[in-house]
CSV table of C-alpha atoms and ligand atoms in Angstrom, one decimal:
chain,number,residue,atom,x,y,z
A,259,UNK,CA,-4.7,-4.3,-123.5
A,260,UNK,CA,-7.5,-6.2,-121.8
A,261,UNK,CA,-5.0,-9.2,-121.2
A,262,UNK,CA,-3.0,-7.0,-118.9
A,263,UNK,CA,-6.0,-5.5,-116.7
A,264,UNK,CA,-6.1,-8.9,-114.1
A,265,UNK,CA,-2.5,-8.6,-113.3
A,266,UNK,CA,-3.1,-4.8,-112.9
A,267,UNK,CA,-5.7,-5.6,-110.2
A,268,UNK,CA,-4.1,-8.7,-108.2
A,269,UNK,CA,-1.9,-6.2,-107.8
A,270,UNK,CA,-3.6,-2.9,-106.0
A,271,UNK,CA,-3.9,-4.9,-102.3
A,272,UNK,CA,-1.1,-5.6,-99.7
A,273,UNK,CA,0.5,-9.1,-100.5
A,274,UNK,CA,-1.2,-11.7,-98.6
A,275,UNK,CA,-0.4,-15.8,-97.5
A,276,UNK,CA,-1.8,-18.1,-98.9
A,277,UNK,CA,-3.3,-21.0,-96.0
A,278,UNK,CA,-4.4,-24.1,-96.9
A,279,UNK,CA,-8.5,-25.0,-96.2
A,280,UNK,CA,-7.5,-26.4,-92.7
A,281,UNK,CA,-5.1,-23.3,-91.5
A,282,UNK,CA,-7.2,-20.6,-92.7
A,283,UNK,CA,-9.9,-19.1,-89.9
A,284,UNK,CA,-13.1,-17.0,-91.0
A,285,UNK,CA,-12.8,-14.6,-88.5
A,286,UNK,CA,-14.8,-12.1,-87.1
A,287,UNK,CA,-13.4,-8.5,-86.2
A,288,UNK,CA,-16.3,-6.1,-84.2
A,289,UNK,CA,-14.7,-2.4,-84.9
A,290,UNK,CA,-12.7,-3.3,-86.7
A,291,UNK,CA,-12.9,-0.3,-88.7
A,292,UNK,CA,-11.3,1.9,-85.9
A,293,UNK,CA,-8.1,2.6,-85.0
A,294,UNK,CA,-6.3,-1.0,-83.1
A,295,UNK,CA,-9.4,-2.9,-85.0
A,296,UNK,CA,-7.8,-1.9,-88.8
A,297,UNK,CA,-4.1,-2.8,-87.6
A,298,UNK,CA,-5.8,-6.4,-86.7
A,299,UNK,CA,-7.2,-6.3,-89.9
A,300,UNK,CA,-4.1,-6.0,-91.6
A,301,UNK,CA,-2.5,-8.4,-90.0
A,302,UNK,CA,-4.5,-11.0,-90.2
A,303,UNK,CA,-5.7,-10.1,-93.3
A,304,UNK,CA,-1.7,-10.4,-94.4
A,305,UNK,CA,-2.0,-14.1,-92.8
A,306,UNK,CA,-3.7,-15.6,-94.9
A,307,UNK,CA,-7.3,-15.4,-93.4
A,308,UNK,CA,-10.3,-14.2,-94.5
A,309,UNK,CA,-11.8,-11.2,-92.0
A,310,UNK,CA,-14.8,-9.9,-91.4
A,311,UNK,CA,-15.3,-6.4,-90.3
A,312,UNK,CA,-18.3,-5.4,-89.1
A,313,UNK,CA,-18.6,-1.5,-87.7
A,314,UNK,CA,-21.3,1.0,-87.0
A,315,UNK,CA,-18.8,4.0,-88.4
A,316,UNK,CA,-19.3,5.2,-84.5
A,317,UNK,CA,-15.1,6.2,-85.0
A,318,UNK,CA,-14.0,4.0,-87.5
A,319,UNK,CA,-13.9,4.7,-90.7
A,320,UNK,CA,-14.1,3.4,-94.1
A,321,UNK,CA,-10.1,5.1,-95.0
A,322,UNK,CA,-8.6,2.4,-92.2
A,323,UNK,CA,-9.7,-0.5,-93.7
A,324,UNK,CA,-10.1,0.4,-97.4
A,325,UNK,CA,-7.0,-1.0,-98.7
A,326,UNK,CA,-9.2,-4.2,-98.8
A,327,UNK,CA,-12.4,-3.9,-100.1
A,328,UNK,CA,-12.7,-6.1,-102.9
A,329,UNK,CA,-10.5,-8.8,-101.7
A,330,UNK,CA,-12.5,-12.2,-102.1
A,331,UNK,CA,-11.2,-12.5,-98.1
A,332,UNK,CA,-12.2,-9.5,-96.5
A,333,UNK,CA,-16.0,-8.3,-95.7
A,334,UNK,CA,-17.0,-4.9,-94.3
A,335,UNK,CA,-20.4,-4.5,-92.9
A,336,UNK,CA,-22.1,-1.7,-91.4
A,337,UNK,CA,-23.6,-3.2,-88.7
A,338,UNK,CA,-25.0,-2.1,-85.6
A,339,UNK,CA,-23.2,-4.6,-82.9
A,340,UNK,CA,-26.4,-3.4,-80.1
A,341,UNK,CA,-28.6,-5.3,-83.2
A,342,UNK,CA,-28.5,-9.4,-83.5
A,343,UNK,CA,-26.3,-10.4,-85.9
A,344,UNK,CA,-26.0,-14.1,-88.0
A,345,UNK,CA,-22.8,-14.8,-89.8
A,346,UNK,CA,-20.6,-18.0,-89.3
A,347,UNK,CA,-17.2,-17.5,-88.0
A,348,UNK,CA,-14.6,-19.0,-85.8
A,349,UNK,CA,-13.0,-16.4,-84.6
A,350,UNK,CA,-14.4,-13.1,-82.7
A,351,UNK,CA,-11.9,-9.8,-81.8
A,352,UNK,CA,-15.1,-7.8,-80.4
A,353,UNK,CA,-13.4,-4.7,-80.3
A,354,UNK,CA,-16.4,-2.9,-80.4
A,355,UNK,CA,-16.4,0.3,-78.2
A,356,UNK,CA,-15.5,4.0,-78.2
A,357,UNK,CA,-12.1,3.6,-76.6
A,358,UNK,CA,-11.3,7.5,-75.7
A,359,UNK,CA,-13.1,9.3,-73.1
A,360,UNK,CA,-14.5,12.5,-75.6
A,361,UNK,CA,-15.9,9.2,-77.8
A,362,UNK,CA,-17.2,7.5,-74.1
A,363,UNK,CA,-18.8,10.2,-72.8
A,364,UNK,CA,-20.6,12.2,-75.9
A,365,UNK,CA,-23.3,9.5,-75.6
A,366,UNK,CA,-22.8,7.9,-71.6
A,367,UNK,CA,-26.4,5.5,-72.9
A,368,UNK,CA,-25.5,4.4,-76.0
A,369,UNK,CA,-21.8,3.5,-74.9
A,370,UNK,CA,-23.1,1.5,-72.0
A,371,UNK,CA,-25.6,-0.7,-74.7
A,372,UNK,CA,-22.4,-1.1,-77.0
A,373,UNK,CA,-20.5,-2.5,-74.4
A,374,UNK,CA,-23.4,-4.6,-72.4
A,375,UNK,CA,-25.8,-5.8,-74.8
A,376,UNK,CA,-23.1,-5.3,-78.1
A,377,UNK,CA,-21.1,-7.7,-76.0
A,378,UNK,CA,-24.3,-9.9,-75.1
A,379,UNK,CA,-25.2,-10.5,-78.8
A,380,UNK,CA,-21.6,-11.6,-79.8
A,381,UNK,CA,-21.7,-14.0,-76.8
A,382,UNK,CA,-24.4,-15.3,-77.8
A,383,UNK,CA,-22.5,-16.0,-81.9
A,384,UNK,CA,-20.1,-17.1,-80.1
A,385,UNK,CA,-22.0,-19.3,-78.6
A,386,UNK,CA,-24.2,-20.2,-81.8
A,387,UNK,CA,-21.9,-20.8,-84.6
A,388,UNK,CA,-19.0,-22.9,-81.8
A,389,UNK,CA,-16.6,-19.8,-82.0
A,390,UNK,CA,-14.1,-18.4,-79.7
A,391,UNK,CA,-14.3,-14.9,-78.4
A,392,UNK,CA,-11.5,-12.6,-77.5
A,393,UNK,CA,-13.0,-8.5,-75.4
A,394,UNK,CA,-10.7,-6.0,-76.0
A,395,UNK,CA,-11.2,-5.1,-71.7
A,396,UNK,CA,-9.6,-2.3,-70.4
A,397,UNK,CA,-6.5,-1.5,-67.9
A,398,UNK,CA,-9.7,1.9,-67.0
A,399,UNK,CA,-11.5,-2.3,-65.3
A,400,UNK,CA,-8.8,-0.4,-62.3
A,401,UNK,CA,-10.3,2.5,-62.3
A,402,UNK,CA,-8.0,5.1,-59.9
A,403,UNK,CA,-5.8,2.1,-58.5
A,404,UNK,CA,-4.7,1.7,-55.2
A,405,UNK,CA,-2.1,0.0,-56.6
A,406,UNK,CA,1.5,-0.4,-59.2
A,407,UNK,CA,2.0,-1.3,-61.4
A,408,UNK,CA,-1.7,-3.4,-61.5
A,409,UNK,CA,-1.7,-7.2,-62.2
A,410,UNK,CA,-5.0,-9.0,-62.9
A,411,UNK,CA,-5.4,-10.3,-59.1
A,412,UNK,CA,-5.8,-6.5,-59.1
A,413,UNK,CA,-10.3,-6.3,-58.4
A,414,UNK,CA,-10.1,-2.4,-59.2
A,415,UNK,CA,-11.2,1.2,-57.1
A,416,UNK,CA,-14.2,2.6,-60.1
A,417,UNK,CA,-17.4,5.2,-58.6
A,418,UNK,CA,-19.7,3.6,-61.2
A,419,UNK,CA,-21.5,6.7,-60.7
A,420,UNK,CA,-18.6,9.0,-61.9
A,421,UNK,CA,-18.1,10.2,-65.2
A,422,UNK,CA,-16.6,8.0,-66.7
A,423,UNK,CA,-18.9,4.6,-65.3
A,424,UNK,CA,-20.8,4.3,-68.2
A,425,UNK,CA,-16.3,2.9,-70.0
A,426,UNK,CA,-15.7,2.1,-67.0
A,427,UNK,CA,-18.4,-0.8,-65.6
A,428,UNK,CA,-19.6,-0.9,-69.0
A,429,UNK,CA,-15.6,-3.5,-69.7
A,430,UNK,CA,-16.2,-4.9,-66.6
A,431,UNK,CA,-19.7,-6.4,-67.3
A,432,UNK,CA,-18.5,-7.2,-70.1
A,433,UNK,CA,-16.2,-9.4,-68.9
A,434,UNK,CA,-18.8,-10.8,-66.9
A,435,UNK,CA,-20.5,-11.7,-69.4
A,436,UNK,CA,-17.8,-13.9,-70.8
A,437,UNK,CA,-16.7,-15.9,-67.9
A,438,UNK,CA,-20.8,-16.7,-67.6
A,439,UNK,CA,-20.4,-17.9,-70.9
A,440,UNK,CA,-18.1,-19.6,-70.7
A,441,UNK,CA,-18.8,-21.4,-67.1
A,442,UNK,CA,-23.2,-21.6,-68.6
A,443,UNK,CA,-23.0,-22.1,-72.0
A,444,UNK,CA,-18.9,-23.4,-72.9
A,445,UNK,CA,-18.4,-20.6,-75.1
A,446,UNK,CA,-14.4,-19.9,-75.0
A,447,UNK,CA,-13.4,-17.1,-74.0
A,448,UNK,CA,-9.9,-14.3,-73.9
A,449,UNK,CA,-10.2,-11.4,-72.4
A,450,UNK,CA,-7.4,-8.5,-73.1
A,451,UNK,CA,-6.6,-5.7,-70.9
A,452,UNK,CA,-5.5,-2.9,-72.9
A,453,UNK,CA,-3.3,0.0,-71.8
A,454,UNK,CA,-2.5,3.1,-73.7
A,455,UNK,CA,-1.9,2.6,-77.6
A,456,UNK,CA,-0.2,5.2,-80.0
A,457,UNK,CA,0.1,4.7,-83.5
A,458,UNK,CA,-1.3,5.5,-86.5
A,459,UNK,CA,-4.7,5.7,-87.3
A,460,UNK,CA,-5.5,6.8,-84.0
A,461,UNK,CA,-8.2,9.4,-83.5
A,462,UNK,CA,-6.0,12.8,-83.0
A,463,UNK,CA,-8.2,14.6,-81.0
A,464,UNK,CA,-8.4,12.5,-77.9
A,465,UNK,CA,-7.3,14.2,-75.8
A,466,UNK,CA,-4.1,11.7,-75.0
A,467,UNK,CA,-1.3,12.9,-73.6
A,468,UNK,CA,1.1,11.2,-77.4
A,469,UNK,CA,-2.0,13.0,-79.9
A,470,UNK,CA,-1.8,16.6,-78.3
A,471,UNK,CA,1.8,16.5,-78.5
A,472,UNK,CA,1.7,16.1,-81.8
A,473,UNK,CA,-0.6,17.8,-83.1
A,474,UNK,CA,1.5,20.1,-80.8
A,475,UNK,CA,4.2,20.2,-81.9
A,476,UNK,CA,3.0,19.6,-86.4
A,477,UNK,CA,0.8,23.1,-85.7
A,478,UNK,CA,4.2,25.1,-84.4
A,479,UNK,CA,1.8,25.8,-81.6
A,480,UNK,CA,3.5,25.2,-77.8
A,481,UNK,CA,3.6,22.0,-76.0
A,482,UNK,CA,1.1,22.3,-73.2
A,483,UNK,CA,2.2,20.7,-70.2
A,484,UNK,CA,0.5,20.6,-66.5
A,485,UNK,CA,2.7,20.5,-63.3
A,486,UNK,CA,5.4,20.1,-63.9
A,487,UNK,CA,6.1,17.2,-66.2
A,488,UNK,CA,7.2,14.6,-63.9
A,489,UNK,CA,4.4,12.9,-64.0
A,490,UNK,CA,5.1,9.5,-66.2
A,491,UNK,CA,2.3,7.3,-69.2
A,492,UNK,CA,3.4,4.3,-70.4
A,493,UNK,CA,2.4,3.8,-74.3
A,494,UNK,CA,2.7,0.5,-76.5
A,495,UNK,CA,3.0,1.1,-80.3
A,496,UNK,CA,-0.2,-0.9,-82.0
A,497,UNK,CA,2.1,-3.5,-84.1
A,498,UNK,CA,2.8,-5.0,-80.6
A,499,UNK,CA,-0.9,-5.0,-79.0
A,500,UNK,CA,-2.1,-6.7,-81.7
A,501,UNK,CA,0.6,-9.5,-82.2
A,502,UNK,CA,-0.8,-10.2,-78.1
A,503,UNK,CA,-4.5,-9.8,-79.3
A,504,UNK,CA,-2.9,-12.6,-81.7
A,505,UNK,CA,-1.4,-14.5,-79.2
A,506,UNK,CA,-3.3,-14.4,-77.0
A,507,UNK,CA,-6.7,-15.3,-78.9
A,508,UNK,CA,-4.7,-18.3,-80.2
A,509,UNK,CA,-3.3,-19.5,-76.8
A,510,UNK,CA,-5.0,-21.0,-73.5
A,511,UNK,CA,-5.5,-19.1,-71.9
A,512,UNK,CA,-8.6,-18.2,-71.1
A,513,UNK,CA,-8.4,-15.2,-67.8
A,514,UNK,CA,-7.9,-11.9,-68.5
A,515,UNK,CA,-4.6,-10.9,-69.4
A,516,UNK,CA,-2.3,-7.3,-69.4
A,517,UNK,CA,-1.2,-6.2,-72.6
A,518,UNK,CA,1.1,-3.0,-72.6
A,519,UNK,CA,4.2,-1.3,-72.1
A,520,UNK,CA,5.3,-0.6,-68.9
A,521,UNK,CA,8.5,1.4,-70.2
A,522,UNK,CA,7.7,4.4,-68.3
A,523,UNK,CA,8.2,8.7,-69.8
A,524,UNK,CA,7.8,11.8,-68.2
A,525,UNK,CA,5.2,13.6,-69.4
A,526,UNK,CA,8.2,16.4,-70.6
A,527,UNK,CA,9.8,14.1,-71.7
A,528,UNK,CA,7.6,13.3,-74.4
A,529,UNK,CA,6.9,16.7,-74.2
A,530,UNK,CA,11.2,16.9,-75.6
A,531,UNK,CA,11.3,13.6,-77.8
A,532,UNK,CA,8.3,14.5,-80.2
A,533,UNK,CA,9.5,18.6,-80.1
A,534,UNK,CA,13.1,17.4,-81.5
A,535,UNK,CA,11.9,14.2,-83.7
A,536,UNK,CA,9.0,17.5,-85.3
A,537,UNK,CA,11.7,19.3,-85.7
A,538,UNK,CA,9.3,22.4,-84.2
A,539,UNK,CA,9.5,25.3,-83.6
A,540,UNK,CA,7.1,25.4,-80.2
A,541,UNK,CA,8.1,25.5,-77.1
A,542,UNK,CA,7.2,23.6,-74.1
A,543,UNK,CA,4.3,26.2,-72.6
A,544,UNK,CA,4.1,25.6,-68.1
A,545,UNK,CA,1.0,25.1,-66.6
A,546,UNK,CA,-1.1,25.2,-63.5
A,547,UNK,CA,-0.6,21.5,-62.3
A,548,UNK,CA,-3.8,19.4,-62.1
A,549,UNK,CA,-5.4,18.4,-59.2
A,550,UNK,CA,-6.0,14.0,-59.4
A,551,UNK,CA,-3.1,13.5,-62.2
A,552,UNK,CA,-2.1,10.4,-61.9
A,553,UNK,CA,1.5,10.1,-60.9
A,554,UNK,CA,2.2,7.0,-63.1
A,555,UNK,CA,0.7,5.0,-64.8
A,556,UNK,CA,2.2,1.1,-65.2
A,557,UNK,CA,1.0,-2.6,-66.6
A,558,UNK,CA,2.4,-5.4,-65.1
A,559,UNK,CA,2.7,-7.6,-68.1
A,560,UNK,CA,4.6,-10.6,-66.1
A,561,UNK,CA,2.2,-12.5,-66.5
A,562,UNK,CA,1.5,-12.9,-70.9
A,563,UNK,CA,5.9,-12.8,-71.2
A,564,UNK,CA,5.2,-16.2,-68.9
A,565,UNK,CA,3.0,-17.3,-70.3
A,566,UNK,CA,2.6,-15.7,-74.1
A,567,UNK,CA,6.0,-14.8,-75.0
A,568,UNK,CA,5.6,-11.6,-75.3
A,569,UNK,CA,6.5,-8.3,-75.2
A,570,UNK,CA,6.9,-5.0,-76.7
A,571,UNK,CA,9.2,-4.5,-78.9
A,572,UNK,CA,8.5,-0.8,-80.8
A,573,UNK,CA,10.8,1.3,-79.4
A,574,UNK,CA,9.0,4.3,-78.5
A,575,UNK,CA,10.8,6.5,-80.6
A,576,UNK,CA,10.7,4.5,-84.2
A,577,UNK,CA,6.3,4.8,-83.2
A,578,UNK,CA,6.8,7.9,-82.4
A,579,UNK,CA,8.3,8.9,-86.2
A,580,UNK,CA,6.1,5.9,-87.4
A,581,UNK,CA,2.9,8.3,-85.6
A,582,UNK,CA,3.7,11.5,-86.3
A,583,UNK,CA,4.3,10.7,-89.6
A,584,UNK,CA,0.7,10.2,-90.1
A,585,UNK,CA,0.0,12.6,-88.1
A,586,UNK,CA,1.3,15.0,-91.0
A,587,UNK,CA,-0.7,13.8,-94.1
A,588,UNK,CA,-3.9,13.3,-92.1
A,589,UNK,CA,-3.1,17.1,-91.5
A,590,UNK,CA,-2.4,17.7,-95.1
A,591,UNK,CA,-5.1,16.1,-96.9
A,592,UNK,CA,-7.7,17.9,-94.2
A,593,UNK,CA,-6.3,20.9,-95.2
A,594,UNK,CA,-7.3,20.0,-98.6
A,595,UNK,CA,-11.2,19.3,-97.1
A,596,UNK,CA,-10.9,22.7,-95.2
A,597,UNK,CA,-10.4,21.7,-92.0
A,598,UNK,CA,-7.7,21.2,-89.0
A,599,UNK,CA,-8.3,19.9,-86.0
A,600,UNK,CA,-6.9,21.7,-83.0
A,601,UNK,CA,-6.3,19.7,-80.2
A,602,UNK,CA,-7.8,19.9,-77.0
A,603,UNK,CA,-7.7,20.7,-74.4
A,604,UNK,CA,-6.8,18.1,-71.6
A,605,UNK,CA,-9.7,16.4,-70.3
A,606,UNK,CA,-11.1,17.5,-67.1
A,607,UNK,CA,-11.6,15.8,-64.0
A,608,UNK,CA,-13.0,18.1,-61.4
A,609,UNK,CA,-12.6,21.1,-63.1
A,610,UNK,CA,-8.6,21.4,-63.4
A,611,UNK,CA,-7.4,19.8,-67.1
A,612,UNK,CA,-4.8,17.1,-66.6
A,613,UNK,CA,-3.2,14.7,-68.8
A,614,UNK,CA,-4.4,11.7,-70.0
B,1999,NAD,N1,-6.7,2.3,-78.1
B,1999,NAD,C1,-6.3,2.9,-76.7
B,1999,NAD,O1,-5.8,2.8,-75.4
B,1999,NAD,C2,-7.2,1.4,-75.8
B,1999,NAD,C3,-7.0,0.8,-74.8
B,1999,NAD,C4,-7.8,0.3,-73.9
B,1999,NAD,C5,-8.8,-0.5,-74.5
B,1999,NAD,N2,-9.2,-0.5,-75.5
B,1999,NAD,C6,-10.2,-1.0,-76.5
B,1999,NAD,O2,-9.3,-1.4,-78.2
B,1999,NAD,C7,-11.0,-1.9,-78.6
B,1999,NAD,C8,-10.6,-0.4,-79.8
B,1999,NAD,O3,-10.2,0.6,-79.6
B,1999,NAD,P1,-9.9,1.5,-80.3
B,1999,NAD,O4,-8.7,2.6,-79.5
B,1999,NAD,O5,-9.7,0.8,-81.4
B,1999,NAD,O6,-10.9,3.3,-81.0
B,1999,NAD,P2,-11.9,3.3,-82.1
B,1999,NAD,O7,-12.8,4.6,-81.7
B,1999,NAD,O8,-10.7,3.9,-82.7
B,1999,NAD,O9,-12.4,2.1,-82.5
B,1999,NAD,C9,-13.9,1.3,-82.0
B,1999,NAD,C10,-14.1,1.0,-83.3
B,1999,NAD,O10,-16.0,0.5,-82.6
B,1999,NAD,C11,-16.4,1.3,-83.4
B,1999,NAD,N3,-18.2,0.9,-82.8
B,1999,NAD,C12,-18.2,1.6,-81.5
B,1999,NAD,N4,-20.1,1.2,-81.0
B,1999,NAD,C13,-20.1,0.1,-82.0
B,1999,NAD,C14,-21.4,-0.7,-82.6
B,1999,NAD,N5,-22.2,0.1,-81.3
B,1999,NAD,N6,-21.3,-1.4,-83.3
B,1999,NAD,C15,-20.7,-1.4,-83.9
B,1999,NAD,N7,-18.9,-0.7,-83.7
B,1999,NAD,C16,-18.8,0.2,-82.7
B,1999,NAD,C17,-16.0,2.3,-83.9
B,1999,NAD,O11,-16.7,3.0,-84.6
B,1999,NAD,C18,-14.8,2.6,-83.6
B,1999,NAD,O12,-15.0,1.6,-85.4
B,1999,NAD,C19,-12.9,-0.9,-78.3
B,1999,NAD,O13,-13.2,-1.7,-77.4
B,1999,NAD,C20,-11.9,-0.1,-76.9
B,1999,NAD,O14,-12.3,0.0,-75.2
B,1999,NAD,C21,-8.1,0.1,-77.1
B,2000,NAG,C1,-1.6,-24.9,-72.5
B,2000,NAG,O1,-1.4,-24.8,-72.9
B,2000,NAG,C2,0.7,-25.7,-72.9
B,2000,NAG,C3,1.7,-25.6,-74.2
B,2000,NAG,O2,0.6,-25.5,-75.5
B,2000,NAG,C4,0.9,-26.4,-72.1
B,2000,NAG,O3,1.7,-27.2,-70.6
B,2000,NAG,C5,-0.5,-25.6,-70.7
B,2000,NAG,O4,-0.7,-26.9,-69.7
B,2000,NAG,C6,-2.0,-25.5,-71.1
B,2000,NAG,N1,-3.0,-25.0,-70.2
B,2000,NAG,C7,-3.6,-24.8,-70.0
B,2000,NAG,C8,-4.6,-25.1,-68.9
B,2000,NAG,O5,-4.3,-26.2,-70.7
B,2001,NAG,C1,13.1,9.0,-85.9
B,2001,NAG,O1,12.9,10.2,-87.0
B,2001,NAG,C2,14.2,11.0,-86.4
B,2001,NAG,C3,13.7,13.3,-87.9
B,2001,NAG,O2,13.1,12.6,-88.5
B,2001,NAG,C4,15.5,10.5,-87.3
B,2001,NAG,O3,16.9,11.2,-86.4
B,2001,NAG,C5,15.6,9.5,-86.2
B,2001,NAG,O4,16.4,8.9,-86.5
B,2001,NAG,C6,14.0,8.5,-86.3
B,2001,NAG,N1,14.6,7.2,-85.4
B,2001,NAG,C7,13.8,6.2,-85.5
B,2001,NAG,C8,14.5,5.1,-84.2
B,2001,NAG,O5,13.2,5.4,-87.0
C-alpha cells in the first residue's frame, strides 16, 4: 500500500509542462490570489515555470490557488506590497491592487498606498535583481474619455479629486513610476491597460453588469436595467486577458498596450442572453435612466493586434456559460455556509444608480 502513495499524490495537481533550466523562469505574481492573478498563476504553472504568489488577501483568497499549494514549482507568500520584498525572480507581474469600485473606494488611502508605495517597492525589486516588470494598469487611466474608442495615445480625462481618483490616479502614477525606472535605472517594463474582464473567480458582488445579472438570474430576482438598456459595454473573458499579459511580458514593447474586447453589446442584450443561458424565470425590470451612464465603452486594440498578434477569441456565450457555472457553484457553497450575497445596486454616481 505504501508503494502507491507517491503516485497518488503526484496526481493531485493539474499537469504541468517540463521546462529545461534555461527556459524555466522564476516568476513573481503580486495579487496572484485574486481573480486575474489566479488564472495567470494557472497558465504560468502549467507552462512549467516557478511561480511565487504574493498577496495580502484583501480581495483575493487562498481558495483561488489552493490547487497548487505544496507543488514544488509553487510558493504562496502572505505579504503586503506596501512593505519591501526581497526575493530572487526573473519576471514580475504586478497585479496587486483592489480593482472594482466598491473594493477600491472601501479604503482610498490604502488603495493609494498599494498603487504608489507598492509599485515603487516592486520596481525597486526589479531593479535589484534585474527582473522585468509588467504593470496591470487599467482603462480607467483614460478617465471619463472624450474620444471613442480609446487608443494608447489618448492622455485621459481624470478628475484628480473625484471618488475614483484613488484608483485612477494611483494607476496613472504607477505608470509614471514604471517609465521613470526605465529611463533612470534601465529597468525593463511592460504596461498593460486592462479593460473590463469577466470569468470564474471574479467577485460576485462587485456591482458590475455581468455579475449583477448572473446573480439576479440565478436567484430568480428581476434583472435590473437602467433606462432603455441601449447603452453598450464590452467585456473580455479572463483567459484572453491572461494570454495577452503573457504575450506582452515576453514581447519587446515597453510602451502601454490596451488589452480588452472591442465587441460591444447593449445592456439589454446582456440581460436577455444571461437570462436565457441561466434558463431563469426572472423578469427584466426597467428602472429610470441613470445620469452620467456612459453610452459606450470600447477599447481600441489595434496596437495589440499589430504588435502582439493578440486578440480576444473566446465567444461571449462560452465565457458566460463558464462564469454562470462558477457563480452557481459559489452560491451553493455559500448557502452551505449560511451566507448568500445579494447583488449590490448599481454603482452610485452623483446620487443616481448607473451601469458599471
Ligand atoms: N478585472 C478587471 O476588469 C480589471 C480591469 C482593469 C484593471 N485590472 C487590474 O488587474 C489587477 C487584478 O485585478 P482583479 O480583477 O484580479 O482584482 P482582484 O481584487 O481579484 O485581485 C487583486 C489582488 O491583489 C491583492 N492585493 C490588493 N492589495 C494588496 C497589497 N497591498 N499587497 C498585496 N496584495 C494586494 C488582493 O488581495 C487580490 O488578490 C489589478 O491591478 C486591477 O487594477 C482589472
Ligand atoms: C521587436 O521585435 C520584433 C520581432 O521580434 C522586431 O522586428 C522589432 O524590430 C523589435 N523592436 C524593437 C523596438 O526592438
Ligand atoms: C451555453 O449553455 C447553454 C445552456 O446551458 C447551451 O444551450 C449552449 O449551447 C452553451 N453555449 C456554449 C457556447 O457553450
